[in-house]
PDB file of C-alpha atoms in Angstrom:
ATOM      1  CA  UNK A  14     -32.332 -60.211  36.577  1.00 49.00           C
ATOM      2  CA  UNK A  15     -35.075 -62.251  37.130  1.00 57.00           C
ATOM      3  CA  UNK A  16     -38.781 -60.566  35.433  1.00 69.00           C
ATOM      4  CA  UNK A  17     -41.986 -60.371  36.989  1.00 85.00           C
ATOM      5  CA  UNK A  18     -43.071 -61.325  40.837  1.00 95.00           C
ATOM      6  CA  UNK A  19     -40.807 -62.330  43.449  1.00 97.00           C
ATOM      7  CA  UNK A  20     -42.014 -63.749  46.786  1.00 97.00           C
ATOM      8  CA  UNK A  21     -39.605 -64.190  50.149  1.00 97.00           C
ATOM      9  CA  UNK A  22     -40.704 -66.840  52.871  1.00 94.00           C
ATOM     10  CA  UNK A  23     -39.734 -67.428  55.800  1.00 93.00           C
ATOM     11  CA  UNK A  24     -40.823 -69.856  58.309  1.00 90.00           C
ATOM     12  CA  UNK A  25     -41.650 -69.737  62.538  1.00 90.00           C
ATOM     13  CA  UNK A  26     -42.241 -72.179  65.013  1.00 81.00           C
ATOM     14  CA  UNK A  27     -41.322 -75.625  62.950  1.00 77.00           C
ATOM     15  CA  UNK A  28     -39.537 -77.075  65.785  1.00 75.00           C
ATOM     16  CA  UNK A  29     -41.476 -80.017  67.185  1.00 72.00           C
ATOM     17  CA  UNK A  30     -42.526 -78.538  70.894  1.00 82.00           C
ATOM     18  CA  UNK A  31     -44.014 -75.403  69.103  1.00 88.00           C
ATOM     19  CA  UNK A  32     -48.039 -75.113  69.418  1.00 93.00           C
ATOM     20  CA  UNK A  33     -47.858 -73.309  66.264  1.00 94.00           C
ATOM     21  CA  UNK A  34     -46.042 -73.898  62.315  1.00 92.00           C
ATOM     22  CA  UNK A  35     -46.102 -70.415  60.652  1.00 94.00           C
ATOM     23  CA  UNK A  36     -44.820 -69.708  56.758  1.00 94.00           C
ATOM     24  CA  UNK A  37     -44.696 -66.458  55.913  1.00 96.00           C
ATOM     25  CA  UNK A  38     -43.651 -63.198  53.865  1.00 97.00           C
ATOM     26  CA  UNK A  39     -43.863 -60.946  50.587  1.00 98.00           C
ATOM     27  CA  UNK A  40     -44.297 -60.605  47.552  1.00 97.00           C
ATOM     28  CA  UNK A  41     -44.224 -57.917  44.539  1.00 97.00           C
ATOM     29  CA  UNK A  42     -41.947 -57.114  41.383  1.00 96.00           C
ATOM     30  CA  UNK A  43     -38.526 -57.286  41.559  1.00 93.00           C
ATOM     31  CA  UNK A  44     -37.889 -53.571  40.554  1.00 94.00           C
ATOM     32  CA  UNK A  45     -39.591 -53.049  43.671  1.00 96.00           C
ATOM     33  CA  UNK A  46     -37.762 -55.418  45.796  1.00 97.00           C
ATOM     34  CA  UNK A  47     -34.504 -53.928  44.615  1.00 96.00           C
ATOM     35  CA  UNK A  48     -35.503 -50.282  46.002  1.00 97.00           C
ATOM     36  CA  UNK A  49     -36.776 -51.957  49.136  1.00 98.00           C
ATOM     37  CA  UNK A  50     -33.254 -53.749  49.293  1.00 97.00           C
ATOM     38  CA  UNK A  51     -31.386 -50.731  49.004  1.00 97.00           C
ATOM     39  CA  UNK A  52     -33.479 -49.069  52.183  1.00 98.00           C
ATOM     40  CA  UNK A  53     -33.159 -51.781  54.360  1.00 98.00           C
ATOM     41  CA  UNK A  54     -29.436 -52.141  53.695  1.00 97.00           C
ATOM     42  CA  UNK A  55     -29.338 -48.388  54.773  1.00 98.00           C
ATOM     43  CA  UNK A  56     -31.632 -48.894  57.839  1.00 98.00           C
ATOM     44  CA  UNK A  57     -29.320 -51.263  59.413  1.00 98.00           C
ATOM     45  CA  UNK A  58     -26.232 -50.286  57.984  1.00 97.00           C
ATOM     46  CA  UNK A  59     -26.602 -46.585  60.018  1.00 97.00           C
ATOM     47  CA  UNK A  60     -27.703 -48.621  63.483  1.00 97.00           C
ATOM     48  CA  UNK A  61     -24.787 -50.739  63.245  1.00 96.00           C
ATOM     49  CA  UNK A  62     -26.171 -53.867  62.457  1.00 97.00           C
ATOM     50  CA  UNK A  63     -25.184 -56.333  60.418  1.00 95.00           C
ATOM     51  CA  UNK A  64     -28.533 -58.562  59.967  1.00 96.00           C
ATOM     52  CA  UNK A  65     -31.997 -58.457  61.503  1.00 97.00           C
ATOM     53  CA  UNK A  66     -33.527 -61.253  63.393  1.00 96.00           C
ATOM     54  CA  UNK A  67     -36.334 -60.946  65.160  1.00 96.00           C
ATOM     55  CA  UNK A  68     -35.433 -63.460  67.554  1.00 94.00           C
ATOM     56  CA  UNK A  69     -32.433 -61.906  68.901  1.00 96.00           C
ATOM     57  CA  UNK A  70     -34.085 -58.294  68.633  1.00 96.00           C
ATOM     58  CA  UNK A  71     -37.214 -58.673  71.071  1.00 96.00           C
ATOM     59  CA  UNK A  72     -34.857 -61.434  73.066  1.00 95.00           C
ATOM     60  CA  UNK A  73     -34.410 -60.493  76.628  1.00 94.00           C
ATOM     61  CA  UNK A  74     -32.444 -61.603  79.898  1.00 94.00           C
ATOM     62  CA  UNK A  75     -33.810 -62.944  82.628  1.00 94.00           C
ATOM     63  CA  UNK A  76     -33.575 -59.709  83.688  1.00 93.00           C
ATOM     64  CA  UNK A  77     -35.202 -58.157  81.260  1.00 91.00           C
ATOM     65  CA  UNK A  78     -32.168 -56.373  79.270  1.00 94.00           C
ATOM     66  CA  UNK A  79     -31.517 -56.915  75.255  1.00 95.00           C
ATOM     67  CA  UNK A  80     -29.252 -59.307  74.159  1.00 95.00           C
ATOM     68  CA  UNK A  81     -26.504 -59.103  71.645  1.00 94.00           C
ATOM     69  CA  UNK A  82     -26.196 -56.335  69.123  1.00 94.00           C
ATOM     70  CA  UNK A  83     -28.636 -54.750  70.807  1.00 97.00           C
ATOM     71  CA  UNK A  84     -27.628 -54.883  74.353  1.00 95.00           C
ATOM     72  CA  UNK A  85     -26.749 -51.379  74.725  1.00 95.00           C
ATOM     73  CA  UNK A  86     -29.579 -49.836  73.108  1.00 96.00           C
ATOM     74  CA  UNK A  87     -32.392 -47.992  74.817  1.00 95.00           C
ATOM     75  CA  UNK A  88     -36.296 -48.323  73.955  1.00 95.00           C
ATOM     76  CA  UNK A  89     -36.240 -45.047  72.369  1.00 96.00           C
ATOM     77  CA  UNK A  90     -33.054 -46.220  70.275  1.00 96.00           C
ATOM     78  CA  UNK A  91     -34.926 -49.636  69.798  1.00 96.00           C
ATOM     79  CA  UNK A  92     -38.508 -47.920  69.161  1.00 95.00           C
ATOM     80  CA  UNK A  93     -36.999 -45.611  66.201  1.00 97.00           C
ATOM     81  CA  UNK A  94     -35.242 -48.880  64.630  1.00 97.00           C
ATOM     82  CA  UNK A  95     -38.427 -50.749  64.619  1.00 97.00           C
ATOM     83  CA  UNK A  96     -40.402 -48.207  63.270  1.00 96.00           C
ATOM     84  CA  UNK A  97     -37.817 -47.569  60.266  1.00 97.00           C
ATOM     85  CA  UNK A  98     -37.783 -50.843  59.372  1.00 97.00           C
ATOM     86  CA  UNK A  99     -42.158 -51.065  59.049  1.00 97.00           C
ATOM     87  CA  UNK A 100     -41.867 -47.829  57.370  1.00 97.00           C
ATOM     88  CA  UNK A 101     -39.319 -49.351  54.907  1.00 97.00           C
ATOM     89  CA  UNK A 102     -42.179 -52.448  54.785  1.00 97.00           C
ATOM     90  CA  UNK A 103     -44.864 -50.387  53.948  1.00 96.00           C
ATOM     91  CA  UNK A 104     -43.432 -48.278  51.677  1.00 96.00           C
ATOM     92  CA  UNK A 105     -43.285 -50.314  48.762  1.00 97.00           C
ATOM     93  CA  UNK A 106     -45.676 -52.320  46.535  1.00 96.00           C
ATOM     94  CA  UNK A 107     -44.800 -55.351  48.819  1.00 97.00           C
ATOM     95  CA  UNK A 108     -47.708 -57.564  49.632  1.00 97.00           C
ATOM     96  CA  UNK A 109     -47.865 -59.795  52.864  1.00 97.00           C
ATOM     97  CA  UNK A 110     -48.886 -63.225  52.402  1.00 97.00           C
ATOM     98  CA  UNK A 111     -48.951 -65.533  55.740  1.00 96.00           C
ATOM     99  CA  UNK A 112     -50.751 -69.245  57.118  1.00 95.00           C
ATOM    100  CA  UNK A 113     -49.977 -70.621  60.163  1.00 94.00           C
ATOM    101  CA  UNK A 114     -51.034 -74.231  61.245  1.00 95.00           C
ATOM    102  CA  UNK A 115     -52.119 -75.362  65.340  1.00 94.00           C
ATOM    103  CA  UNK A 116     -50.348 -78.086  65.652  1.00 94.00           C
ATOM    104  CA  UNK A 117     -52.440 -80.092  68.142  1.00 94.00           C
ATOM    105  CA  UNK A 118     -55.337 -79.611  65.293  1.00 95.00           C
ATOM    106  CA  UNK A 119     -52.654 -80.981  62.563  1.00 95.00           C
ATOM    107  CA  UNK A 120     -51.813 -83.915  64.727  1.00 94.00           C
ATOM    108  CA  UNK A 121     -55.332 -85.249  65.315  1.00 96.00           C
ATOM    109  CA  UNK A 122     -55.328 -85.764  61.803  1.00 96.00           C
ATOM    110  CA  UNK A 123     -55.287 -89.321  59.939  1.00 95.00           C
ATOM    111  CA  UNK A 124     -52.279 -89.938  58.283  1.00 95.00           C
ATOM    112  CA  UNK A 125     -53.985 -90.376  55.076  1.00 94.00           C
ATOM    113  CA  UNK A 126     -55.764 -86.591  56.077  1.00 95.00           C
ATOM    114  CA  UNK A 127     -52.291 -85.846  56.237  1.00 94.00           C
ATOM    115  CA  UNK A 128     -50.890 -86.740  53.510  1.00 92.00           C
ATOM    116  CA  UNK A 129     -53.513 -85.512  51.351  1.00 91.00           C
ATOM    117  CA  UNK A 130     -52.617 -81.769  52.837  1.00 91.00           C
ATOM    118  CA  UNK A 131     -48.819 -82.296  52.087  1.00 87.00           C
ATOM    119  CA  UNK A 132     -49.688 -82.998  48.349  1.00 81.00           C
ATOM    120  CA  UNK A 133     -50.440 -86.805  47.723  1.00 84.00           C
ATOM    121  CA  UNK A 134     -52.684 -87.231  44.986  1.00 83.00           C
ATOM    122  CA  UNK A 135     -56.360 -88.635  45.295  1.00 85.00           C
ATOM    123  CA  UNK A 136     -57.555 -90.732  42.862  1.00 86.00           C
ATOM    124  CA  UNK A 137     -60.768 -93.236  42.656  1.00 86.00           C
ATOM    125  CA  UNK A 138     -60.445 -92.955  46.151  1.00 87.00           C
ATOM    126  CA  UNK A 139     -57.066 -93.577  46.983  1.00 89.00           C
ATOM    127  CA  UNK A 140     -53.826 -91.851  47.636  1.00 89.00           C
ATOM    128  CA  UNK A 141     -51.746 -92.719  44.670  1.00 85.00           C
ATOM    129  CA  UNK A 142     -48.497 -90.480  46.432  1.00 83.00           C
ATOM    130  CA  UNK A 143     -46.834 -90.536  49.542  1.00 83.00           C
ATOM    131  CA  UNK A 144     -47.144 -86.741  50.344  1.00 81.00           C
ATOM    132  CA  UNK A 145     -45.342 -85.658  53.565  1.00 83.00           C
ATOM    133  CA  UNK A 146     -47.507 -86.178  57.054  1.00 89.00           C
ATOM    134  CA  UNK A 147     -44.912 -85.861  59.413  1.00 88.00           C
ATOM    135  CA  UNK A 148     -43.720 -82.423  57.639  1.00 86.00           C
ATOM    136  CA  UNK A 149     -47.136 -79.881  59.107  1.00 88.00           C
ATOM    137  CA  UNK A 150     -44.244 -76.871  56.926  1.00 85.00           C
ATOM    138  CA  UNK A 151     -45.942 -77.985  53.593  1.00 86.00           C
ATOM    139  CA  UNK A 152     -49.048 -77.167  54.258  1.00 90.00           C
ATOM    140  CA  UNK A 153     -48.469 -73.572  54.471  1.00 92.00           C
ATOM    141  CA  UNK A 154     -45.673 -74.269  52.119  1.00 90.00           C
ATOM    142  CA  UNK A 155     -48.189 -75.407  49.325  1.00 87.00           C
ATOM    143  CA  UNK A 156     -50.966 -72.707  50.546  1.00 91.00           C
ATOM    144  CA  UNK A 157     -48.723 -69.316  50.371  1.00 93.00           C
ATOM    145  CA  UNK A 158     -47.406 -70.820  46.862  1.00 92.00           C
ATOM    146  CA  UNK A 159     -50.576 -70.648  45.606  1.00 91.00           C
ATOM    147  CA  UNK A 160     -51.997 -67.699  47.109  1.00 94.00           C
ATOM    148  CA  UNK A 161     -48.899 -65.886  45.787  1.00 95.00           C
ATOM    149  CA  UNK A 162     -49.154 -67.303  42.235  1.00 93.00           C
ATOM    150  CA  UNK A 163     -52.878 -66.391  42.131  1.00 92.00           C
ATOM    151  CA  UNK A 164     -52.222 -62.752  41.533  1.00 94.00           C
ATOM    152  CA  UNK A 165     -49.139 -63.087  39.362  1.00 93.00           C
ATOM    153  CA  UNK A 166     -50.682 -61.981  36.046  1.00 91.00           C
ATOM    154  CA  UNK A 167     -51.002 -65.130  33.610  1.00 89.00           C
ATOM    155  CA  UNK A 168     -47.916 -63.746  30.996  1.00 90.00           C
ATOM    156  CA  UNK A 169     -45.782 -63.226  33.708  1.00 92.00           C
ATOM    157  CA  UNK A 170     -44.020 -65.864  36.496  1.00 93.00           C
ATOM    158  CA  UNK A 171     -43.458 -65.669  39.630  1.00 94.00           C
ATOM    159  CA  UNK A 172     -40.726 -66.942  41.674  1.00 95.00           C
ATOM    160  CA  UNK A 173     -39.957 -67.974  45.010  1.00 95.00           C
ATOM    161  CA  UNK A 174     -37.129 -67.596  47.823  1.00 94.00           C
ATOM    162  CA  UNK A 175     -37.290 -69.247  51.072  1.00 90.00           C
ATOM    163  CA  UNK A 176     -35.061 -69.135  53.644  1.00 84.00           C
ATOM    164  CA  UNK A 177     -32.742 -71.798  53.831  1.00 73.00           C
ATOM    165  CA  UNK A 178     -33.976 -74.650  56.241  1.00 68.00           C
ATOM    166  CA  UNK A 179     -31.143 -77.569  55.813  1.00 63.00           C
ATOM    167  CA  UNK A 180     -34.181 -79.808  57.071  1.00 64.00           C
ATOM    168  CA  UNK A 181     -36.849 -78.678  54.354  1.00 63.00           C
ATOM    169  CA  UNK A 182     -35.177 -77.230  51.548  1.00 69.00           C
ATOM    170  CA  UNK A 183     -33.760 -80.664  49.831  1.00 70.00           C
ATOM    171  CA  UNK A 184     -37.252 -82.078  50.290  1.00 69.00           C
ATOM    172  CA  UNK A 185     -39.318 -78.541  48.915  1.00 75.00           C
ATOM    173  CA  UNK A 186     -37.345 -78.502  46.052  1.00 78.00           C
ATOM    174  CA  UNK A 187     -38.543 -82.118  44.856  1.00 75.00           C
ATOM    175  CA  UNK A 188     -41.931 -81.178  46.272  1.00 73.00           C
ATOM    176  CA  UNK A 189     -41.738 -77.496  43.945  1.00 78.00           C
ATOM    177  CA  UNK A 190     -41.422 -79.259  41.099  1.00 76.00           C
ATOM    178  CA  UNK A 191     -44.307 -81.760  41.619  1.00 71.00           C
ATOM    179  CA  UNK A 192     -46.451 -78.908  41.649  1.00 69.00           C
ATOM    180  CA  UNK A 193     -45.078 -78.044  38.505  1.00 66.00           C
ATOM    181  CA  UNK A 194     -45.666 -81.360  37.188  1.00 63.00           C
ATOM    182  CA  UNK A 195     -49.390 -81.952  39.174  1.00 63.00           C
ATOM    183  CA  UNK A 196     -50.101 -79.109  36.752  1.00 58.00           C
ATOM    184  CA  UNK A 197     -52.630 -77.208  39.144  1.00 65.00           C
ATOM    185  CA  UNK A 198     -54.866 -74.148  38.586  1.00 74.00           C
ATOM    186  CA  UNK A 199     -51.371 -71.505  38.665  1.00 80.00           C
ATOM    187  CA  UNK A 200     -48.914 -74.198  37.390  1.00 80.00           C
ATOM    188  CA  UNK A 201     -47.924 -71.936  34.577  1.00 85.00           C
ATOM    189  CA  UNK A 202     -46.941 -69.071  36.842  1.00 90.00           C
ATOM    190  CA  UNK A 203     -44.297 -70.502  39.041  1.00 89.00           C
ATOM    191  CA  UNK A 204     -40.890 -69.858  38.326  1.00 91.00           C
ATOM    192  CA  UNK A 205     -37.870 -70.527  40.062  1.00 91.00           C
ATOM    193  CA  UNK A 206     -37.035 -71.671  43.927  1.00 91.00           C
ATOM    194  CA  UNK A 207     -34.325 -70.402  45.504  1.00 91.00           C
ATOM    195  CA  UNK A 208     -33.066 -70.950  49.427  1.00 91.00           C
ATOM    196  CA  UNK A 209     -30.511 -68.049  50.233  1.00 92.00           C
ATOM    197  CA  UNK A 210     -29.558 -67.147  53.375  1.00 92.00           C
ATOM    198  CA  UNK A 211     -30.949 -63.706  55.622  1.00 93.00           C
ATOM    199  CA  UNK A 212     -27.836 -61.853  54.581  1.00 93.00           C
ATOM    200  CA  UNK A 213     -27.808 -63.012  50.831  1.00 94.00           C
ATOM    201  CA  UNK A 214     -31.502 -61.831  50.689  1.00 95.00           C
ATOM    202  CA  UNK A 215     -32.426 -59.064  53.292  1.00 96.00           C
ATOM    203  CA  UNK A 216     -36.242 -59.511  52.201  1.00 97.00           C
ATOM    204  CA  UNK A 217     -35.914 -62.716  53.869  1.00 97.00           C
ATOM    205  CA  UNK A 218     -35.022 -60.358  57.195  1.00 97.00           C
ATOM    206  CA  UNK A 219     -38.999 -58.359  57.006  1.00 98.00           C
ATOM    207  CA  UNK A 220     -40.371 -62.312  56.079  1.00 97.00           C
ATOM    208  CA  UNK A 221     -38.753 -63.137  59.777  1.00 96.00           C
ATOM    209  CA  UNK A 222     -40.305 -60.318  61.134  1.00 97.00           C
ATOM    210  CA  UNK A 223     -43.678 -60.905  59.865  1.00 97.00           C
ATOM    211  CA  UNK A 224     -43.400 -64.417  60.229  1.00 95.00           C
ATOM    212  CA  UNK A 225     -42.513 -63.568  64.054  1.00 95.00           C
ATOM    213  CA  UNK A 226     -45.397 -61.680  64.746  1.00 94.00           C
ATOM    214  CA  UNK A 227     -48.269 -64.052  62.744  1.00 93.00           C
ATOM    215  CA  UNK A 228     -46.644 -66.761  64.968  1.00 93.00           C
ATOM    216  CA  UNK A 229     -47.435 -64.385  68.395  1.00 91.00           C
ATOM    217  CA  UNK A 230     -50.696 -63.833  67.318  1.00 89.00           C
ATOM    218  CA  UNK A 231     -51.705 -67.815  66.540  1.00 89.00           C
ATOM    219  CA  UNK A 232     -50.777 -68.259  69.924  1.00 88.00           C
ATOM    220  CA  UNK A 233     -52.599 -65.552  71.479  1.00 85.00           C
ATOM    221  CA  UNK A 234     -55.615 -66.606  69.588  1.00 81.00           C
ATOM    222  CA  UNK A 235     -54.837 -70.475  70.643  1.00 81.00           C
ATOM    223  CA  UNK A 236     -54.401 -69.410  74.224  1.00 80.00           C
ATOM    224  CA  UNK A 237     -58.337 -68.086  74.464  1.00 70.00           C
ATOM    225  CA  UNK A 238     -58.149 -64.768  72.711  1.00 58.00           C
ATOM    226  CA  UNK A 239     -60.313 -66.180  69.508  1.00 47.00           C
ATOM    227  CA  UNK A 240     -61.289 -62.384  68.526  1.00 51.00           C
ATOM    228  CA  UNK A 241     -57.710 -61.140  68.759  1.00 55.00           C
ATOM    229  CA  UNK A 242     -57.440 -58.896  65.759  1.00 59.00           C
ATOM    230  CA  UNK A 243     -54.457 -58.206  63.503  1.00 55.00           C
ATOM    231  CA  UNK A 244     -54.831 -54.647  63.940  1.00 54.00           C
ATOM    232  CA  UNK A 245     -54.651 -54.918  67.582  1.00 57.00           C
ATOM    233  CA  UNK A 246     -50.807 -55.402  67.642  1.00 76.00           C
ATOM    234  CA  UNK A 247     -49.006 -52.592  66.412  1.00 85.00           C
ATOM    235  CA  UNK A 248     -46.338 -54.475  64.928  1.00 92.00           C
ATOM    236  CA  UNK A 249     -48.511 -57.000  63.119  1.00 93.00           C
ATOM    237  CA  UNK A 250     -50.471 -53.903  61.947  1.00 91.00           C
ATOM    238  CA  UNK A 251     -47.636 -52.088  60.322  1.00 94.00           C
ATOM    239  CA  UNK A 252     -46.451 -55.240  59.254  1.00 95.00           C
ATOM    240  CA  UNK A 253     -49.534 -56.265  57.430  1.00 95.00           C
ATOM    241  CA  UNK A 254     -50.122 -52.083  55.657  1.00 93.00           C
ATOM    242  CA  UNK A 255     -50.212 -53.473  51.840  1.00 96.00           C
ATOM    243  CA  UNK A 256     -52.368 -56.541  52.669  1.00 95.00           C
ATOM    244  CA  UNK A 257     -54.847 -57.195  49.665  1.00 94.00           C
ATOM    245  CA  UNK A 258     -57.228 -59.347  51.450  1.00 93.00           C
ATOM    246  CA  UNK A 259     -56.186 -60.006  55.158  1.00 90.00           C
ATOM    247  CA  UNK A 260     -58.927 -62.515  55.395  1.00 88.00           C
ATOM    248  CA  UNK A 261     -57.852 -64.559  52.296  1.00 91.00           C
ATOM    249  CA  UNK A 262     -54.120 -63.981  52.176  1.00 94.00           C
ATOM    250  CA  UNK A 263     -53.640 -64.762  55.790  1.00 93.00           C
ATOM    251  CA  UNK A 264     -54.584 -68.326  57.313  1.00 91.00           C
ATOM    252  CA  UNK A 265     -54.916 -70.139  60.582  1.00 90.00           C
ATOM    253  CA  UNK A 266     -55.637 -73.348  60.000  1.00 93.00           C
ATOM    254  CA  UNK A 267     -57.023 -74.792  63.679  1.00 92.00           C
ATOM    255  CA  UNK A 268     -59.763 -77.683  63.924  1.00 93.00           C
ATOM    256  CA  UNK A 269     -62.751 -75.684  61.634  1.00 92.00           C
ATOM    257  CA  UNK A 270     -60.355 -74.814  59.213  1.00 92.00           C
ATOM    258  CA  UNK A 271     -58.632 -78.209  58.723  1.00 95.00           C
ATOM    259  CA  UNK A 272     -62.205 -79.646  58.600  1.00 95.00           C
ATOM    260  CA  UNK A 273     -63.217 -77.414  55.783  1.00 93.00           C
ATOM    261  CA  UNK A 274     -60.503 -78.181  53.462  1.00 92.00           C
ATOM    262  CA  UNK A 275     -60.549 -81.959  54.211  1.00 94.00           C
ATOM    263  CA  UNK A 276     -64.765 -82.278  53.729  1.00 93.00           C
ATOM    264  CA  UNK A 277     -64.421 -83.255  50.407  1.00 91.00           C
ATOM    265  CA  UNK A 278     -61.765 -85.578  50.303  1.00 93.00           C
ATOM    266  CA  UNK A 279     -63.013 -87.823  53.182  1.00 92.00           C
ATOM    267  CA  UNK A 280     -66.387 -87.964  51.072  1.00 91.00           C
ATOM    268  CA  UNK A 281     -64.402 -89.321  48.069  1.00 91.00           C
ATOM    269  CA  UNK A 282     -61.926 -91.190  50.084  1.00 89.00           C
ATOM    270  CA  UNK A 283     -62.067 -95.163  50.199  1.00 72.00           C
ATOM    271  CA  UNK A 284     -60.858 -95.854  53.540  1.00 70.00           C
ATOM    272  CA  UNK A 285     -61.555 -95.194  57.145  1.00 57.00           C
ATOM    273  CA  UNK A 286     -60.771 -92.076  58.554  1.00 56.00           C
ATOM    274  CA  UNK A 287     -61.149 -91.038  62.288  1.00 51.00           C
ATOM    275  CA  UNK A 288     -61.993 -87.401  62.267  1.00 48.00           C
ATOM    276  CA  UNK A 289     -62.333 -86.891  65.604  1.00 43.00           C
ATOM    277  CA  UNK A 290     -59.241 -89.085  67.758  1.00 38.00           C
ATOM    278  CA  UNK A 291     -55.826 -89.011  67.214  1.00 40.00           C
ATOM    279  CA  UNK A 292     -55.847 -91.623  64.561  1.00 40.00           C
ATOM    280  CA  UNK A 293     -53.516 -94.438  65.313  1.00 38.00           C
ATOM    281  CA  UNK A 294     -51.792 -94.147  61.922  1.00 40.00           C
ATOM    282  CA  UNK A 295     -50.936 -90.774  62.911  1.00 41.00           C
ATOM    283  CA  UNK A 296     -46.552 -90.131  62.948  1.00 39.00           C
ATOM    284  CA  UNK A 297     -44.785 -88.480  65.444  1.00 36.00           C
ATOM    285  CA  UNK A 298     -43.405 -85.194  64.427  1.00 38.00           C
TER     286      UNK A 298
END
């Protein structure tokens, strides 16, 4: 068995016509995962289903009825389920960790702004790396990593499982272990990266859920409701119990936030950046 912190990702919204890119999940020690495990596998095992998805569970018909497994199923039925699962969330020494990215912000980037996000390396004022500009998934991707490894304790590791993403994974691996090699502030920390599947790894299933719900609330925020607050969904709220800094541990990165994290490298970068158009070396998603 693996020793120390483990950390389950999952992402939301990384299709191209989706306003928002959301990565997202726990973390805590794996004695504590294995409990959770066991609870979850209970939960769903006694409602009679087989894996959880938030996409199929809050799925409706045009007419308004559940889908699938849960077609049959009442709200009170559906209500109870729900609830078991965020109790089964909250219950353990799980920590939420979350960033999601508005895409019409991330593609009015430069390409070189970019690439600098996705990991290319500055140096005397130029990118010496490619990074990956047309891939918005690293950002969070490198920013949860991070976040997660910052309160790993420095004699233990920490390692990683995201849910497998046949379009990402090959790529994050190679990018996983340039982090390793860029040698950055938590370096020492990170241990192994994994990409199991939902059912392999049912902490994967409450990293969908979460991820589900940050995802809903970007876009309620996007769509005018700037002062929308976490604890204002109910879902989110239960979701987000063990949070150890909601304001640091949880991200949206729109316009003001891209700007903040980019002010230093277009002071030290030697090259022409437009901060404010879509820059014409910007790349299709």
């Amino acid at each position: 068995m693996l020793q120390g912190l483990q950390g389950y990702m999952d992402d939301s919204g990384t299709h191209k016509q989706s306003p928002i890119c959301v990565l997202a999940g726990y973390f805590g020690g794996v004695r504590q995962w294995a409990r959770f495990e066991r609870e979850w596998r209970h939960i769903l095992g006694k409602a009679g289903v087989e894996e959880f998805h938030s996409k199929r569970f809050w799925a409706r018909t045009p007419e308004g009825k559940r889908v699938d497994e849960y077609e049959d199923w009442s709200d009170k039925q559906a209500d109870l389920f729900l609830a078991q699962l965020l109790e089964a969330i909250g219950s353990y020494r799980i920590f939420p960790i979350g960033c999601a990215l508005v895409m019409q912000d991330w593609l009015a980037l430069s390409e070189p702004e970019r690439r600098y996000l996705t990991g290319a390396r500055l140096r005397r004022g130029k990118l010496r790396t490619s990074g990956a500009p047309n891939k918005p998934y690293f950002l969070p991707f490198i920013r949860n990593i991070g976040k997660m490894a910052s309160y790993c304790a420095e004699h233990l590791k920490i390692h990683f499982a995201f849910d497998r993403n046949e379009t990402y994974s090959g790529y994050a691996l190679d990018y996983y272990k340039t982090l390793e090699e860029m040698q950055l502030r938590y370096w020492k920390r990170l241990g192994d990266l994994s990409f199991p599947t939902s059912h392999e790894a049912p902490p994967l299933q409450a990293a969908d859920l979460l991820a589900y719900h940050l995802n809903l609330h970007a876009q309620q925020r996007l769509n005018g409701s700037l002062h929308a607050k976490c604890d204002a969904d109910y879902v989110l709220a239960r979701a987000l119990k063990n949070a150890k800094d909601v304001s640091q541990d949880l991200k949206l990165f729109n316009k003001k936030g891209l700007d903040l994290i980019l002010s230093n490298f277009r002071k030290a970068f030697d090259g022409k950046v437009n901060h404010d158009a879509n820059a014409k070396g910007k790349s299709t998603q």
